[in-house]
Coordinates of C-alpha atoms and ligand atoms in Angstrom, one line a residue:
M1 CA 46.5 76.8 100.5
D2 CA 50.1 78.0 100.0
L3 CA 51.7 75.9 97.3
L4 CA 55.4 75.2 97.7
E5 CA 57.7 76.8 95.2
Y6 CA 58.1 73.6 93.2
M7 CA 54.4 73.2 93.1
G8 CA 53.9 76.7 91.8
K9 CA 56.6 76.1 89.1
E10 CA 54.5 72.7 88.2
V11 CA 51.5 75.0 87.7
F12 CA 53.6 77.8 85.8
K13 CA 54.7 75.2 83.4
R14 CA 51.4 74.1 82.4
Y15 CA 50.9 77.8 81.7
D16 CA 53.9 77.9 79.6
I17 CA 55.7 80.5 81.9
P18 CA 59.3 79.9 81.8
V19 CA 61.0 78.3 84.7
S20 CA 64.0 76.4 85.2
E21 CA 64.5 72.5 84.9
G22 CA 64.4 71.0 88.4
R23 CA 63.7 68.0 90.5
I24 CA 62.2 67.6 94.0
C25 CA 64.3 65.8 96.5
L26 CA 63.6 64.2 99.9
T27 CA 67.3 63.3 100.5
A28 CA 70.7 64.7 100.1
E29 CA 71.5 61.6 97.8
E30 CA 68.5 62.4 95.5
A31 CA 69.8 66.0 95.4
E32 CA 73.1 64.6 94.3
A33 CA 71.4 62.6 91.5
A34 CA 69.3 65.5 90.5
A35 CA 72.3 67.6 89.9
K36 CA 74.1 65.1 88.1
Q37 CA 71.0 64.5 85.7
I38 CA 70.6 68.5 85.3
G39 CA 74.3 69.0 84.7
G40 CA 76.6 72.0 85.4
Q41 CA 75.7 74.7 88.3
V42 CA 72.7 74.0 90.2
V43 CA 70.7 75.9 92.8
V44 CA 69.6 73.8 96.2
K45 CA 66.4 75.5 97.4
A46 CA 64.7 75.1 100.7
Q47 CA 60.9 74.1 100.1
V48 CA 59.0 75.7 102.8
Q49 CA 55.9 77.7 103.0
V50 CA 57.4 80.8 104.0
G51 CA 59.4 83.6 102.2
G52 CA 62.9 84.9 102.8
R53 CA 64.5 81.7 102.6
G54 CA 67.5 83.4 100.5
K55 CA 68.2 85.6 103.7
A56 CA 68.0 82.4 105.9
G57 CA 70.5 80.3 104.1
G58 CA 67.9 77.8 102.5
I59 CA 69.1 78.7 99.2
Q60 CA 72.7 77.7 97.8
L61 CA 74.4 77.2 94.8
A62 CA 76.2 74.1 94.0
N63 CA 79.1 73.7 91.2
S64 CA 78.9 69.9 91.1
P65 CA 76.6 67.0 92.3
D66 CA 79.0 66.3 95.3
E67 CA 78.7 70.1 96.4
A68 CA 74.8 69.8 95.6
R69 CA 74.7 66.8 98.3
Q70 CA 76.6 68.7 100.9
K71 CA 74.3 71.9 100.5
A72 CA 71.2 69.8 100.6
E73 CA 72.6 68.0 103.8
Q74 CA 72.8 71.6 105.4
I75 CA 69.4 72.8 104.2
L76 CA 67.3 69.6 104.7
G77 CA 66.2 69.7 108.4
M78 CA 66.8 73.4 108.7
D79 CA 64.2 75.8 110.7
I80 CA 63.2 78.4 108.5
R81 CA 61.0 80.8 110.4
G82 CA 59.4 77.9 112.4
H83 CA 59.3 75.8 109.3
I84 CA 61.5 72.7 109.1
V85 CA 62.8 71.7 105.8
E86 CA 61.6 68.4 104.4
R87 CA 62.5 68.7 100.7
V88 CA 64.7 70.6 98.5
W89 CA 64.2 71.6 94.9
V90 CA 67.1 71.3 92.9
E91 CA 67.2 73.3 89.6
R92 CA 69.6 74.3 86.8
A93 CA 71.3 77.8 88.2
T94 CA 70.2 80.9 86.2
D95 CA 72.7 83.6 85.1
I96 CA 71.0 86.8 86.4
S97 CA 71.3 90.0 84.7
K98 CA 68.3 91.8 86.5
E99 CA 65.7 91.0 89.1
Y100 CA 62.1 92.2 89.0
Y101 CA 59.0 91.7 90.8
A102 CA 55.6 90.5 89.3
S103 CA 52.4 89.4 91.0
I104 CA 48.6 89.3 90.8
T105 CA 46.5 89.1 94.1
L106 CA 42.8 89.4 94.6
D107 CA 42.1 93.0 95.9
R108 CA 39.0 92.0 98.1
R109 CA 38.0 95.8 98.6
E110 CA 37.7 96.4 94.7
G111 CA 36.5 92.8 94.1
R112 CA 38.8 92.3 91.3
P113 CA 42.5 91.0 90.6
L114 CA 45.2 93.6 91.3
A115 CA 48.4 93.2 89.0
M116 CA 51.7 94.5 90.3
C117 CA 55.1 94.8 88.7
S118 CA 58.3 96.6 90.0
A119 CA 61.9 96.9 88.4
Q120 CA 63.0 96.1 92.0
G121 CA 62.6 92.5 92.6
G122 CA 64.4 89.9 95.0
V123 CA 63.3 92.2 97.9
D124 CA 60.2 92.2 99.9
I125 CA 57.5 94.2 97.8
E126 CA 56.4 95.6 101.2
E127 CA 59.7 97.1 101.7
V128 CA 59.6 98.7 98.2
A129 CA 56.0 99.9 98.7
A130 CA 57.2 101.7 101.9
K131 CA 60.3 103.2 100.7
D132 CA 59.8 103.9 96.9
P133 CA 56.0 103.5 96.1
G134 CA 56.2 105.1 92.8
A135 CA 58.5 101.9 91.7
I136 CA 55.6 99.7 91.8
R137 CA 52.9 99.8 88.8
R138 CA 49.6 98.6 89.9
I139 CA 46.6 98.0 87.8
H140 CA 43.1 96.4 88.6
I141 CA 42.2 93.9 85.8
D142 CA 38.2 93.1 85.4
P143 CA 38.0 89.4 85.5
L144 CA 35.3 89.5 82.7
V145 CA 37.5 91.4 80.4
G146 CA 40.7 89.8 81.1
I147 CA 44.3 91.3 81.0
K148 CA 44.7 93.2 77.5
P149 CA 48.0 94.2 76.0
F150 CA 47.9 97.7 77.2
H151 CA 47.6 96.6 80.7
A152 CA 50.7 94.6 80.3
R153 CA 52.5 97.2 78.8
Y154 CA 51.7 99.6 81.5
L155 CA 52.6 97.1 84.0
T156 CA 56.0 96.5 82.5
S157 CA 56.9 100.0 81.3
G158 CA 59.3 100.6 84.4
L159 CA 61.4 97.5 83.4
D160 CA 64.5 97.5 81.2
A161 CA 63.4 97.7 77.6
E162 CA 64.8 94.4 76.6
A163 CA 62.7 92.6 79.2
R164 CA 59.3 94.4 78.6
E165 CA 57.9 92.0 75.7
G166 CA 58.9 88.9 77.7
A167 CA 57.5 90.3 81.0
A168 CA 54.2 91.4 79.4
D169 CA 53.8 88.0 77.9
I170 CA 54.3 86.3 81.3
F171 CA 51.8 88.8 82.7
A172 CA 49.2 87.4 80.4
K173 CA 50.0 83.8 81.3
L174 CA 50.1 84.5 85.0
F175 CA 46.6 86.1 84.8
R176 CA 45.3 82.9 83.2
C177 CA 46.9 80.9 85.6
F178 CA 45.5 83.1 88.5
M179 CA 41.9 82.8 87.0
D180 CA 41.7 79.1 86.0
G181 CA 43.6 78.0 89.2
D182 CA 41.0 79.9 91.4
A183 CA 44.2 81.4 93.1
S184 CA 44.1 84.3 95.5
L185 CA 47.8 85.0 95.0
V186 CA 50.4 84.3 92.1
E187 CA 53.8 86.1 92.9
V188 CA 57.1 85.7 91.1
N189 CA 59.8 87.3 93.0
P190 CA 62.3 87.5 91.4
L191 CA 61.2 87.6 87.9
V192 CA 64.5 88.0 86.2
L193 CA 66.4 89.0 82.9
T194 CA 68.9 86.5 82.3
T195 CA 72.2 87.4 80.9
D196 CA 71.1 86.0 77.7
G197 CA 68.1 88.2 77.4
R198 CA 65.4 86.1 78.3
V199 CA 62.7 86.8 81.0
H200 CA 62.1 83.8 83.5
A201 CA 60.3 83.2 86.7
L202 CA 62.9 82.2 89.2
D203 CA 60.5 81.9 92.0
A204 CA 57.0 81.0 92.2
K205 CA 54.4 81.5 95.0
V206 CA 50.9 80.4 94.4
S207 CA 48.2 80.6 97.1
V208 CA 45.0 78.9 96.1
D209 CA 41.5 79.2 97.6
D210 CA 40.7 76.1 99.7
N211 CA 37.0 76.3 98.8
A212 CA 37.8 75.7 95.0
L213 CA 40.0 72.6 95.8
F214 CA 37.1 70.3 94.5
R215 CA 37.6 71.8 91.1
H216 CA 41.2 71.1 91.1
P217 CA 41.9 67.2 91.4
D218 CA 45.5 68.0 90.6
Y219 CA 45.7 70.2 93.7
L220 CA 44.6 67.3 96.1
E221 CA 48.2 65.7 95.8
Y222 CA 49.7 68.8 96.8
R223 CA 47.3 69.2 99.6
D224 CA 48.0 65.7 100.9
I225 CA 51.8 66.7 100.8
L226 CA 51.1 70.0 102.6
T227 CA 48.8 68.6 105.4
T228 CA 51.5 67.1 107.8
D229 CA 49.2 66.9 110.8
P230 CA 47.4 63.4 111.0
Q231 CA 44.2 64.9 112.4
E232 CA 44.0 67.9 110.0
K233 CA 44.5 65.0 107.2
I234 CA 41.5 63.1 108.2
A235 CA 39.3 66.4 108.7
K236 CA 40.2 67.5 105.1
E237 CA 39.5 64.1 103.6
K238 CA 36.1 64.0 105.5
S239 CA 35.2 67.8 104.9
I240 CA 35.0 68.5 108.7
A241 CA 36.0 72.0 109.9
Y242 CA 39.0 71.3 112.2
L243 CA 41.6 73.7 113.7
K244 CA 44.1 72.5 116.0
L245 CA 44.6 74.7 119.3
D246 CA 46.9 74.3 122.4
G247 CA 44.7 73.1 125.3
E248 CA 43.6 69.8 126.5
V249 CA 40.0 69.5 126.2
G250 CA 38.8 68.1 122.9
V251 CA 35.8 69.7 121.8
M252 CA 33.3 68.7 119.0
G253 CA 30.1 70.3 118.2
N254 CA 27.8 70.7 115.1
G255 CA 27.6 74.3 113.7
A256 CA 30.3 76.8 114.0
G257 CA 28.6 79.2 116.5
L258 CA 27.8 76.3 118.9
V259 CA 31.4 75.0 118.7
M260 CA 32.7 78.7 119.5
S261 CA 30.4 79.2 122.4
T262 CA 31.3 75.7 123.6
L263 CA 35.1 76.9 123.4
D264 CA 34.1 80.0 125.2
L265 CA 32.6 78.0 128.2
V266 CA 35.6 75.7 128.5
Q267 CA 37.6 78.8 129.0
L268 CA 35.3 80.2 131.5
A269 CA 35.4 76.9 133.4
G270 CA 39.0 77.3 133.7
G271 CA 40.1 74.8 130.9
K272 CA 41.5 75.3 127.5
A273 CA 40.4 73.7 124.3
A274 CA 42.6 71.4 122.2
N275 CA 40.6 72.1 119.1
F276 CA 37.8 73.5 117.2
L277 CA 35.9 70.8 115.5
D278 CA 32.8 71.5 113.7
V279 CA 30.9 68.4 112.1
G280 CA 28.3 70.6 110.5
G281 CA 24.7 71.3 111.2
G282 CA 23.4 68.6 109.2
A283 CA 25.9 66.2 110.4
S284 CA 25.0 62.4 109.7
G285 CA 26.1 59.7 112.4
E286 CA 29.0 58.9 110.0
Q287 CA 30.3 62.3 110.0
I288 CA 30.0 62.5 113.9
A289 CA 32.0 59.1 114.0
A290 CA 34.7 60.6 112.0
G291 CA 34.7 63.8 114.1
L292 CA 35.3 61.8 117.2
E293 CA 38.0 59.6 115.7
I294 CA 39.9 62.9 114.9
V295 CA 39.5 64.3 118.4
L296 CA 40.4 61.0 120.0
S297 CA 43.5 60.4 118.0
D298 CA 45.1 63.5 119.1
P299 CA 47.4 62.7 122.0
K300 CA 47.2 66.1 123.7
V301 CA 43.4 65.6 124.5
R302 CA 42.6 64.7 128.4
S303 CA 39.0 64.8 127.9
V304 CA 36.2 65.2 125.4
L305 CA 33.3 67.3 125.2
V306 CA 30.8 66.6 122.8
N307 CA 28.2 69.3 122.5
I308 CA 25.3 68.8 120.0
F309 CA 22.0 70.5 119.2
G310 CA 19.7 68.4 117.3
G311 CA 18.2 70.9 114.9
I312 CA 18.7 69.3 111.5
V313 CA 20.3 66.1 112.9
R314 CA 18.5 64.0 115.3
C315 CA 20.2 63.4 118.5
D316 CA 19.4 59.5 118.6
L317 CA 21.4 59.5 115.3
V318 CA 24.2 61.3 117.0
A319 CA 24.1 58.7 120.1
S320 CA 24.4 56.0 117.4
G321 CA 27.3 57.7 115.7
I322 CA 28.9 58.1 119.2
L323 CA 28.6 54.2 119.8
D324 CA 29.7 53.5 116.5
A325 CA 32.8 55.8 116.8
L326 CA 33.8 54.2 120.1
Q327 CA 33.9 50.7 118.4
R328 CA 36.5 51.8 116.0
V329 CA 38.6 54.1 118.4
D330 CA 39.8 53.3 121.9
L331 CA 38.4 55.7 124.4
K332 CA 41.4 56.3 126.6
V333 CA 40.0 59.8 128.1
P334 CA 36.7 60.6 129.8
M335 CA 34.0 62.0 127.6
V336 CA 31.2 64.3 128.4
V337 CA 28.4 64.3 126.0
R338 CA 25.6 66.9 125.9
L339 CA 22.5 66.5 123.7
D340 CA 19.6 68.8 123.3
G341 CA 17.1 69.4 120.7
T342 CA 15.4 67.0 118.4
N343 CA 15.2 63.3 119.8
A344 CA 17.6 64.5 122.8
A345 CA 15.9 62.2 125.3
D346 CA 16.1 59.3 122.9
G347 CA 19.7 60.1 122.3
R348 CA 20.5 60.3 125.9
R349 CA 18.9 57.0 126.6
I350 CA 20.7 55.2 123.8
L351 CA 24.0 56.4 125.5
E352 CA 22.8 55.3 129.2
D353 CA 21.7 51.9 127.8
A354 CA 25.0 51.3 126.3
N355 CA 26.7 52.1 129.6
I356 CA 30.0 53.0 128.2
D357 CA 32.9 53.4 131.0
G358 CA 34.0 57.1 130.9
V359 CA 31.1 58.5 129.0
T360 CA 28.9 60.9 130.9
S361 CA 25.8 62.6 129.8
S362 CA 25.2 66.2 130.9
P363 CA 21.8 68.1 130.3
T364 CA 23.4 71.6 130.0
M365 CA 26.4 73.2 128.0
W366 CA 27.8 74.8 131.0
E367 CA 27.5 71.6 133.2
A368 CA 29.0 69.7 130.5
A369 CA 31.9 72.2 130.1
Q370 CA 32.6 72.3 133.8
L371 CA 32.6 68.6 133.9
A372 CA 34.9 68.2 130.9
V373 CA 37.5 70.6 132.2
Q374 CA 37.3 68.9 135.6
K375 CA 38.1 65.4 134.1
A376 CA 40.6 66.8 132.0
R377 CA 42.5 67.9 135.4
E378 CA 42.0 64.4 136.8
Ligands
GDP401 P1 63.1 83.7 98.8 O1 64.3 84.4 99.3 O2 62.5 82.7 99.6 O3 62.1 84.5 98.2 O4 63.7 82.6 97.5 P2 64.1 83.0 95.8 O5 63.8 81.8 95.2 O6 63.4 84.2 95.6 O7 65.7 83.2 95.9 C1 66.3 84.3 96.6 C2 67.6 84.9 95.9 O8 68.4 83.7 95.6 C3 67.0 85.3 94.6 O9 66.8 86.6 94.5 C4 68.3 85.2 93.7 O10 69.1 86.4 94.0 C5 69.1 83.9 94.2 N1 68.8 82.8 93.3 C6 67.8 82.1 93.2 N2 68.1 81.1 92.4 C7 69.1 81.6 91.8 C8 69.8 81.1 90.5 O11 69.4 80.3 89.8 N3 71.1 81.8 90.2 C9 71.4 82.8 90.8 N4 72.5 83.3 90.7 N5 70.9 83.2 92.0 C10 69.7 82.7 92.4
MN402 MN1 61.4 84.8 96.4

């Protein structure tokens, strides 16, 4: 999960990494009020999960609350590389003397965090790496040993003398933030030296490992803000693996391999899947019901294909789960169910006895896929 800049700065603050005072705003009026509270010159910054906001016009200086409102009006609703701006961060403007780059990422090949620092900040690090690789100091940090003063001194040795100590101190804090936060990236671009000699994080990019979210209740609020898709929202709450695709056949199965093969069959039958949804190998009836609710609430879905193999889960429980879900959601599209494995016959019988309009049982995956594609067309 990639945190927005303001979220990253909230996290930084907890680690005592210096950031500018600011407010998060959903409207231009809020931006005006924030600028008034902060006082003096402010920066209005688009909050989107993509870089290069500066170049796209998503970062603007404002000299008065009135100007902050105007800039926020311009930025809110802006499309920055496919991301629509829904919030702006208004912060106290910084007088910049120098812009640097600092980051810690996970180097998967080495199996260790990699810290990087460059005196050339405010530009893409990839660009610096291509043109002037010597300008970047890189060092791997043993996670058990942690960052030591000599690491930080080496990393910051290419910066201006007056910035080195402050930047080294920030590196130590960034490393703690990276480790405690289960981050895969913490990046400060630019890290700046201010005209009055302080080192300060002007931007914040923090990516956290989704699999560690359960250890960070404070991230859950961020996840809710970042998950705008309604189906994805339910899926995350119920721990269901869900990915939206752009077809018309809603697919639900148990086990990633089975769902992937189901997607292949839908494709082979001439259709396109609307999603990937895996309720998990040992899914309960309740979990199945939640999965169905997700698929059926997607307006792009024209038919639903449920493909369950009863290995750990029993097909009779799956069938009950389906009936349970159909009580809660309105079945507006045809549904094809293929049940196989443990208690498959019982499961099919339960569905047949319920005799629900629009629900067809199909004995094989291939037949089920063809039928679901055909029904989506009708
Ligand atoms: P990005 O373009 O998405 O990486 O957004 P950044 O937060 O890195 O901002 C881009 C650029 O805007 C920075 O490199 C600065 O040059 C400029 N900028 C951002 N905040 C301030 C500020 O407080 N004062 C000044 N003078 N410039 C700023
Ligand atoms: Mn930046």
